[in-house]
Structures are given as structure tokens and as C-alpha cells.
PDB file of C-alpha atoms in Angstrom:
ATOM      1  CA  MET A   1      59.111  54.182  92.312  1.00 53.00           C
ATOM      2  CA  LYS A   2      58.745  50.547  93.295  1.00 66.00           C
ATOM      3  CA  SER A   3      61.761  48.412  92.431  1.00 75.00           C
ATOM      4  CA  ARG A   4      60.258  45.026  91.692  1.00 83.00           C
ATOM      5  CA  PHE A   5      63.341  43.178  90.573  1.00 91.00           C
ATOM      6  CA  LEU A   6      65.712  44.025  93.421  1.00 95.00           C
ATOM      7  CA  PHE A   7      66.542  41.736  96.323  1.00 96.00           C
ATOM      8  CA  PRO A   8      65.944  42.921  99.902  1.00 96.00           C
ATOM      9  CA  HIS A   9      68.856  44.778 101.487  1.00 96.00           C
ATOM     10  CA  LYS A  10      69.615  41.872 103.859  1.00 96.00           C
ATOM     11  CA  TYR A  11      71.083  39.841 100.957  1.00 97.00           C
ATOM     12  CA  LYS A  12      73.786  42.407 100.214  1.00 96.00           C
ATOM     13  CA  LEU A  13      76.090  41.194 103.028  1.00 97.00           C
ATOM     14  CA  LEU A  14      75.686  37.563 101.903  1.00 98.00           C
ATOM     15  CA  GLY A  15      76.467  38.729  98.370  1.00 97.00           C
ATOM     16  CA  TRP A  16      79.699  40.415  99.479  1.00 97.00           C
ATOM     17  CA  PHE A  17      80.710  37.266 101.366  1.00 97.00           C
ATOM     18  CA  LEU A  18      80.106  35.036  98.323  1.00 98.00           C
ATOM     19  CA  PHE A  19      81.650  37.523  95.871  1.00 97.00           C
ATOM     20  CA  ILE A  20      84.861  38.008  97.873  1.00 97.00           C
ATOM     21  CA  GLY A  21      85.117  34.247  98.518  1.00 96.00           C
ATOM     22  CA  GLY A  22      84.682  33.478  94.820  1.00 95.00           C
ATOM     23  CA  PHE A  23      87.141  36.210  93.859  1.00 94.00           C
ATOM     24  CA  ALA A  24      89.785  34.893  96.295  1.00 93.00           C
ATOM     25  CA  LEU A  25      89.282  31.298  95.111  1.00 91.00           C
ATOM     26  CA  GLY A  26      89.449  32.445  91.489  1.00 90.00           C
ATOM     27  CA  ILE A  27      92.735  34.284  92.105  1.00 89.00           C
ATOM     28  CA  VAL A  28      94.208  31.203  93.799  1.00 88.00           C
ATOM     29  CA  LEU A  29      93.133  28.989  90.894  1.00 88.00           C
ATOM     30  CA  LEU A  30      94.376  31.500  88.310  1.00 85.00           C
ATOM     31  CA  PHE A  31      97.898  31.806  89.693  1.00 85.00           C
ATOM     32  CA  ASN A  32      98.276  28.289  91.041  1.00 82.00           C
ATOM     33  CA  ASP A  33      98.263  25.216  88.822  1.00 71.00           C
ATOM     34  CA  TYR A  34      97.490  22.995  91.777  1.00 66.00           C
ATOM     35  CA  GLU A  35      94.322  20.922  91.368  1.00 68.00           C
ATOM     36  CA  TYR A  36      92.428  20.238  94.549  1.00 71.00           C
ATOM     37  CA  PRO A  37      92.037  16.448  94.500  1.00 66.00           C
ATOM     38  CA  GLN A  38      89.290  16.444  97.125  1.00 81.00           C
ATOM     39  CA  TRP A  39      87.149  18.656  94.850  1.00 85.00           C
ATOM     40  CA  GLU A  40      86.943  16.045  92.116  1.00 87.00           C
ATOM     41  CA  MET A  41      83.472  14.648  91.600  1.00 90.00           C
ATOM     42  CA  ASN A  42      81.221  13.046  88.993  1.00 89.00           C
ATOM     43  CA  VAL A  43      79.593  15.504  86.584  1.00 87.00           C
ATOM     44  CA  PHE A  44      77.194  15.063  83.677  1.00 83.00           C
ATOM     45  CA  PRO A  45      78.419  17.050  80.645  1.00 80.00           C
ATOM     46  CA  LEU A  46      75.669  18.149  78.249  1.00 77.00           C
ATOM     47  CA  LEU A  47      78.039  19.069  75.414  1.00 74.00           C
ATOM     48  CA  GLY A  48      80.950  17.157  73.933  1.00 70.00           C
ATOM     49  CA  GLU A  49      84.544  18.184  74.524  1.00 70.00           C
ATOM     50  CA  LYS A  50      85.563  18.391  70.852  1.00 70.00           C
ATOM     51  CA  ASP A  51      83.163  21.147  69.766  1.00 67.00           C
ATOM     52  CA  VAL A  52      79.735  22.527  70.559  1.00 64.00           C
ATOM     53  CA  PHE A  53      77.961  20.289  68.050  1.00 65.00           C
ATOM     54  CA  SER A  54      79.572  17.008  68.993  1.00 67.00           C
ATOM     55  CA  LEU A  55      77.393  14.794  71.066  1.00 62.00           C
ATOM     56  CA  SER A  56      78.416  14.083  74.601  1.00 64.00           C
ATOM     57  CA  PRO A  57      78.730  10.431  75.515  1.00 64.00           C
ATOM     58  CA  LEU A  58      75.785  10.969  77.906  1.00 71.00           C
ATOM     59  CA  LYS A  59      77.580   9.428  80.795  1.00 78.00           C
ATOM     60  CA  TRP A  60      79.052  10.641  84.026  1.00 84.00           C
ATOM     61  CA  LYS A  61      82.710  11.615  84.156  1.00 84.00           C
ATOM     62  CA  LYS A  62      85.146  12.860  86.802  1.00 85.00           C
ATOM     63  CA  ASN A  63      85.905  16.583  86.900  1.00 86.00           C
ATOM     64  CA  ASN A  64      87.570  18.961  89.343  1.00 88.00           C
ATOM     65  CA  VAL A  65      84.814  21.426  90.252  1.00 91.00           C
ATOM     66  CA  SER A  66      86.956  24.100  91.926  1.00 90.00           C
ATOM     67  CA  ASP A  67      86.663  26.507  88.990  1.00 90.00           C
ATOM     68  CA  GLU A  68      82.906  25.896  88.756  1.00 92.00           C
ATOM     69  CA  ILE A  69      82.543  26.693  92.467  1.00 94.00           C
ATOM     70  CA  ALA A  70      84.579  29.901  92.090  1.00 93.00           C
ATOM     71  CA  SER A  71      82.442  30.924  89.091  1.00 95.00           C
ATOM     72  CA  ILE A  72      79.135  30.263  90.855  1.00 97.00           C
ATOM     73  CA  LEU A  73      80.279  32.145  93.976  1.00 97.00           C
ATOM     74  CA  LEU A  74      81.370  35.137  91.854  1.00 96.00           C
ATOM     75  CA  ILE A  75      78.187  35.235  89.772  1.00 97.00           C
ATOM     76  CA  VAL A  76      75.677  34.706  92.609  1.00 98.00           C
ATOM     77  CA  GLY A  77      77.599  37.019  94.959  1.00 98.00           C
ATOM     78  CA  GLY A  78      77.959  39.664  92.255  1.00 97.00           C
ATOM     79  CA  ILE A  79      74.238  39.551  91.451  1.00 97.00           C
ATOM     80  CA  LEU A  80      73.288  39.839  95.138  1.00 97.00           C
ATOM     81  CA  VAL A  81      75.687  42.755  95.680  1.00 97.00           C
ATOM     82  CA  SER A  82      74.592  44.498  92.494  1.00 96.00           C
ATOM     83  CA  PHE A  83      70.862  44.039  92.766  1.00 96.00           C
ATOM     84  CA  SER A  84      70.108  44.191  96.485  1.00 96.00           C
ATOM     85  CA  LYS A  85      68.370  47.351  97.624  1.00 95.00           C
ATOM     86  CA  THR A  86      70.330  49.946  99.537  1.00 93.00           C
ATOM     87  CA  LYS A  87      69.100  50.930 102.999  1.00 92.00           C
ATOM     88  CA  ASP A  88      67.555  54.088 101.593  1.00 90.00           C
ATOM     89  CA  GLU A  89      66.566  53.021  98.079  1.00 89.00           C
ATOM     90  CA  ASP A  90      64.798  55.828  96.230  1.00 91.00           C
ATOM     91  CA  GLU A  91      64.418  57.151  92.679  1.00 92.00           C
ATOM     92  CA  TYR A  92      67.818  58.862  92.728  1.00 93.00           C
ATOM     93  CA  ILE A  93      69.571  55.591  93.660  1.00 94.00           C
ATOM     94  CA  SER A  94      67.526  53.760  91.021  1.00 93.00           C
ATOM     95  CA  LYS A  95      68.789  56.292  88.482  1.00 95.00           C
ATOM     96  CA  ILE A  96      72.400  55.752  89.619  1.00 96.00           C
ATOM     97  CA  ARG A  97      71.843  51.980  89.411  1.00 96.00           C
ATOM     98  CA  MET A  98      70.471  52.171  85.856  1.00 96.00           C
ATOM     99  CA  GLU A  99      73.219  54.542  84.668  1.00 97.00           C
ATOM    100  CA  SER A 100      75.897  52.342  86.239  1.00 97.00           C
ATOM    101  CA  LEU A 101      74.485  49.248  84.552  1.00 97.00           C
ATOM    102  CA  ILE A 102      74.488  50.990  81.169  1.00 97.00           C
ATOM    103  CA  TRP A 103      78.010  52.320  81.768  1.00 98.00           C
ATOM    104  CA  ALA A 104      79.268  48.854  82.807  1.00 97.00           C
ATOM    105  CA  THR A 105      77.710  47.288  79.712  1.00 97.00           C
ATOM    106  CA  TYR A 106      79.382  49.828  77.418  1.00 98.00           C
ATOM    107  CA  ILE A 107      82.808  49.455  79.069  1.00 97.00           C
ATOM    108  CA  ASN A 108      82.540  45.659  79.077  1.00 96.00           C
ATOM    109  CA  TYR A 109      81.767  45.454  75.365  1.00 96.00           C
ATOM    110  CA  ILE A 110      84.319  48.117  74.388  1.00 97.00           C
ATOM    111  CA  ILE A 111      86.983  45.976  76.065  1.00 96.00           C
ATOM    112  CA  LEU A 112      85.593  42.844  74.369  1.00 96.00           C
ATOM    113  CA  ILE A 113      85.641  44.500  70.928  1.00 97.00           C
ATOM    114  CA  PHE A 114      89.219  45.614  71.566  1.00 97.00           C
ATOM    115  CA  ALA A 115      90.120  42.019  72.520  1.00 96.00           C
ATOM    116  CA  VAL A 116      88.452  40.612  69.398  1.00 96.00           C
ATOM    117  CA  PHE A 117      90.705  42.801  67.239  1.00 96.00           C
ATOM    118  CA  PHE A 118      93.985  42.561  69.168  1.00 97.00           C
ATOM    119  CA  VAL A 119      94.057  39.385  71.311  1.00 95.00           C
ATOM    120  CA  PHE A 120      94.355  35.899  69.848  1.00 95.00           C
ATOM    121  CA  ASP A 121      94.623  32.190  70.658  1.00 92.00           C
ATOM    122  CA  LEU A 122      94.528  30.989  74.260  1.00 91.00           C
ATOM    123  CA  THR A 123      94.859  34.510  75.622  1.00 93.00           C
ATOM    124  CA  PHE A 124      91.558  35.383  73.924  1.00 94.00           C
ATOM    125  CA  LEU A 125      89.925  32.380  75.597  1.00 91.00           C
ATOM    126  CA  ASN A 126      91.146  33.726  78.957  1.00 89.00           C
ATOM    127  CA  ILE A 127      89.683  37.147  78.094  1.00 92.00           C
ATOM    128  CA  MET A 128      86.336  35.476  77.354  1.00 93.00           C
ATOM    129  CA  ILE A 129      86.449  33.679  80.711  1.00 91.00           C
ATOM    130  CA  PHE A 130      87.118  36.979  82.531  1.00 92.00           C
ATOM    131  CA  ASN A 131      84.378  38.609  80.473  1.00 93.00           C
ATOM    132  CA  MET A 132      81.774  36.438  82.220  1.00 93.00           C
ATOM    133  CA  PHE A 133      82.416  38.420  85.402  1.00 95.00           C
ATOM    134  CA  THR A 134      83.599  41.859  84.313  1.00 95.00           C
ATOM    135  CA  ILE A 135      80.189  43.403  83.677  1.00 96.00           C
ATOM    136  CA  LEU A 136      79.183  42.717  87.298  1.00 96.00           C
ATOM    137  CA  PHE A 137      82.613  43.850  88.502  1.00 96.00           C
ATOM    138  CA  PHE A 138      82.457  47.147  86.551  1.00 97.00           C
ATOM    139  CA  PHE A 139      78.875  47.748  87.716  1.00 97.00           C
ATOM    140  CA  ILE A 140      79.710  47.169  91.390  1.00 97.00           C
ATOM    141  CA  ILE A 141      82.708  49.509  91.248  1.00 97.00           C
ATOM    142  CA  ARG A 142      80.893  52.329  89.444  1.00 97.00           C
ATOM    143  CA  PHE A 143      77.613  52.054  91.363  1.00 97.00           C
ATOM    144  CA  HIS A 144      79.267  52.139  94.774  1.00 96.00           C
ATOM    145  CA  TYR A 145      81.712  54.878  93.720  1.00 97.00           C
ATOM    146  CA  VAL A 146      78.886  57.137  92.518  1.00 96.00           C
ATOM    147  CA  LEU A 147      76.877  56.358  95.671  1.00 95.00           C
ATOM    148  CA  TYR A 148      79.901  57.244  97.810  1.00 94.00           C
ATOM    149  CA  LYS A 149      80.464  60.501  95.905  1.00 94.00           C
ATOM    150  CA  SER A 150      76.811  61.531  96.113  1.00 92.00           C
ATOM    151  CA  LYS A 151      76.617  60.817  99.852  1.00 88.00           C
ATOM    152  CA  ASN A 152      79.677  63.006 100.406  1.00 86.00           C
ATOM    153  CA  VAL A 153      78.057  65.832  98.429  1.00 84.00           C
ATOM    154  CA  PHE A 154      74.842  65.545 100.487  1.00 77.00           C
ATOM    155  CA  GLU A 155      76.813  65.521 103.760  1.00 78.00           C
ATOM    156  CA  ASP A 156      78.775  68.639 102.758  1.00 76.00           C
ATOM    157  CA  GLU A 157      75.563  70.601 102.064  1.00 72.00           C
TER     158      GLU A 157
END
């Protein structure tokens, strides 16, 4: 089976580098209130700050982009790690990949539904921020765990 939408295997290492860098930066930003002054730059907001429907002033404004950089590193790295071919990509690995993606989607939305019912206020906003990354995180963990388990079974036979 030809996997048309997967990246070549050579991007997987770059993906791990970006993903781990973004994860480390995100952890530092999460537990440290320090704002990196050298990371402040002009940005062009498309939406207003009050609500989604308020018009933005359509002018540049200063913003610290450290959290945007961490987010982009996590998302791009996670996509490259998740959707780069393995060295020996075949139909069995494609099946593991598809099942892991379905599993990650279910787990991600079960947790989100739980949060909708039992988490409120600013804590819910934090859950929504984490939710941008958790589907990739759950997929990476499950996919590589199942790959590891299946390789051990094949080596034992």
C-alpha cells in the first residue's frame, strides 16, 4: 500500500528535535512567569482582544512571541514525528498508525468532554490550550509503544 500523505523518514529526526525543543520551551513558559524581553516583536492581530466578533484595530502591536514559538515547534515537530514514514513502512505499520490515530482521537475527546463537565473558568482555558497538542502527544506515545511491542514479538519468534 502506497502511503501518499506521509513525510519521508528523514524528517522524523528533525521532528523529534523540534518537538522536544517546543516541549521544553513550553514547560519553561508554563512554570515560569518570566517574559523574555528579547522575544517581543510587532505582530498583526486579525481578531480583536475583547471577543471573536470585535474588530481588530488593524494595526501592528507589540507581543511576546515565546508562547507562539513553543506552539509552532510542538505542532510542526509533532506532525513530523507522527507522520514521517518508518524505515520499514508496510501495511502492518500503516494499520498501527491508523489505529493509533483513532485511539488518540477518542482519548483526546473523552478527556475534553470530561473537562467540559467538571473544569471551569481559567483552568478550562488552560485545558483547551493543552488540548491543541494532546492528540499528537497521545498518538506519538501509542504509535511508538505499539511499534516497540510488535518489534519485540517479532524478535522473540
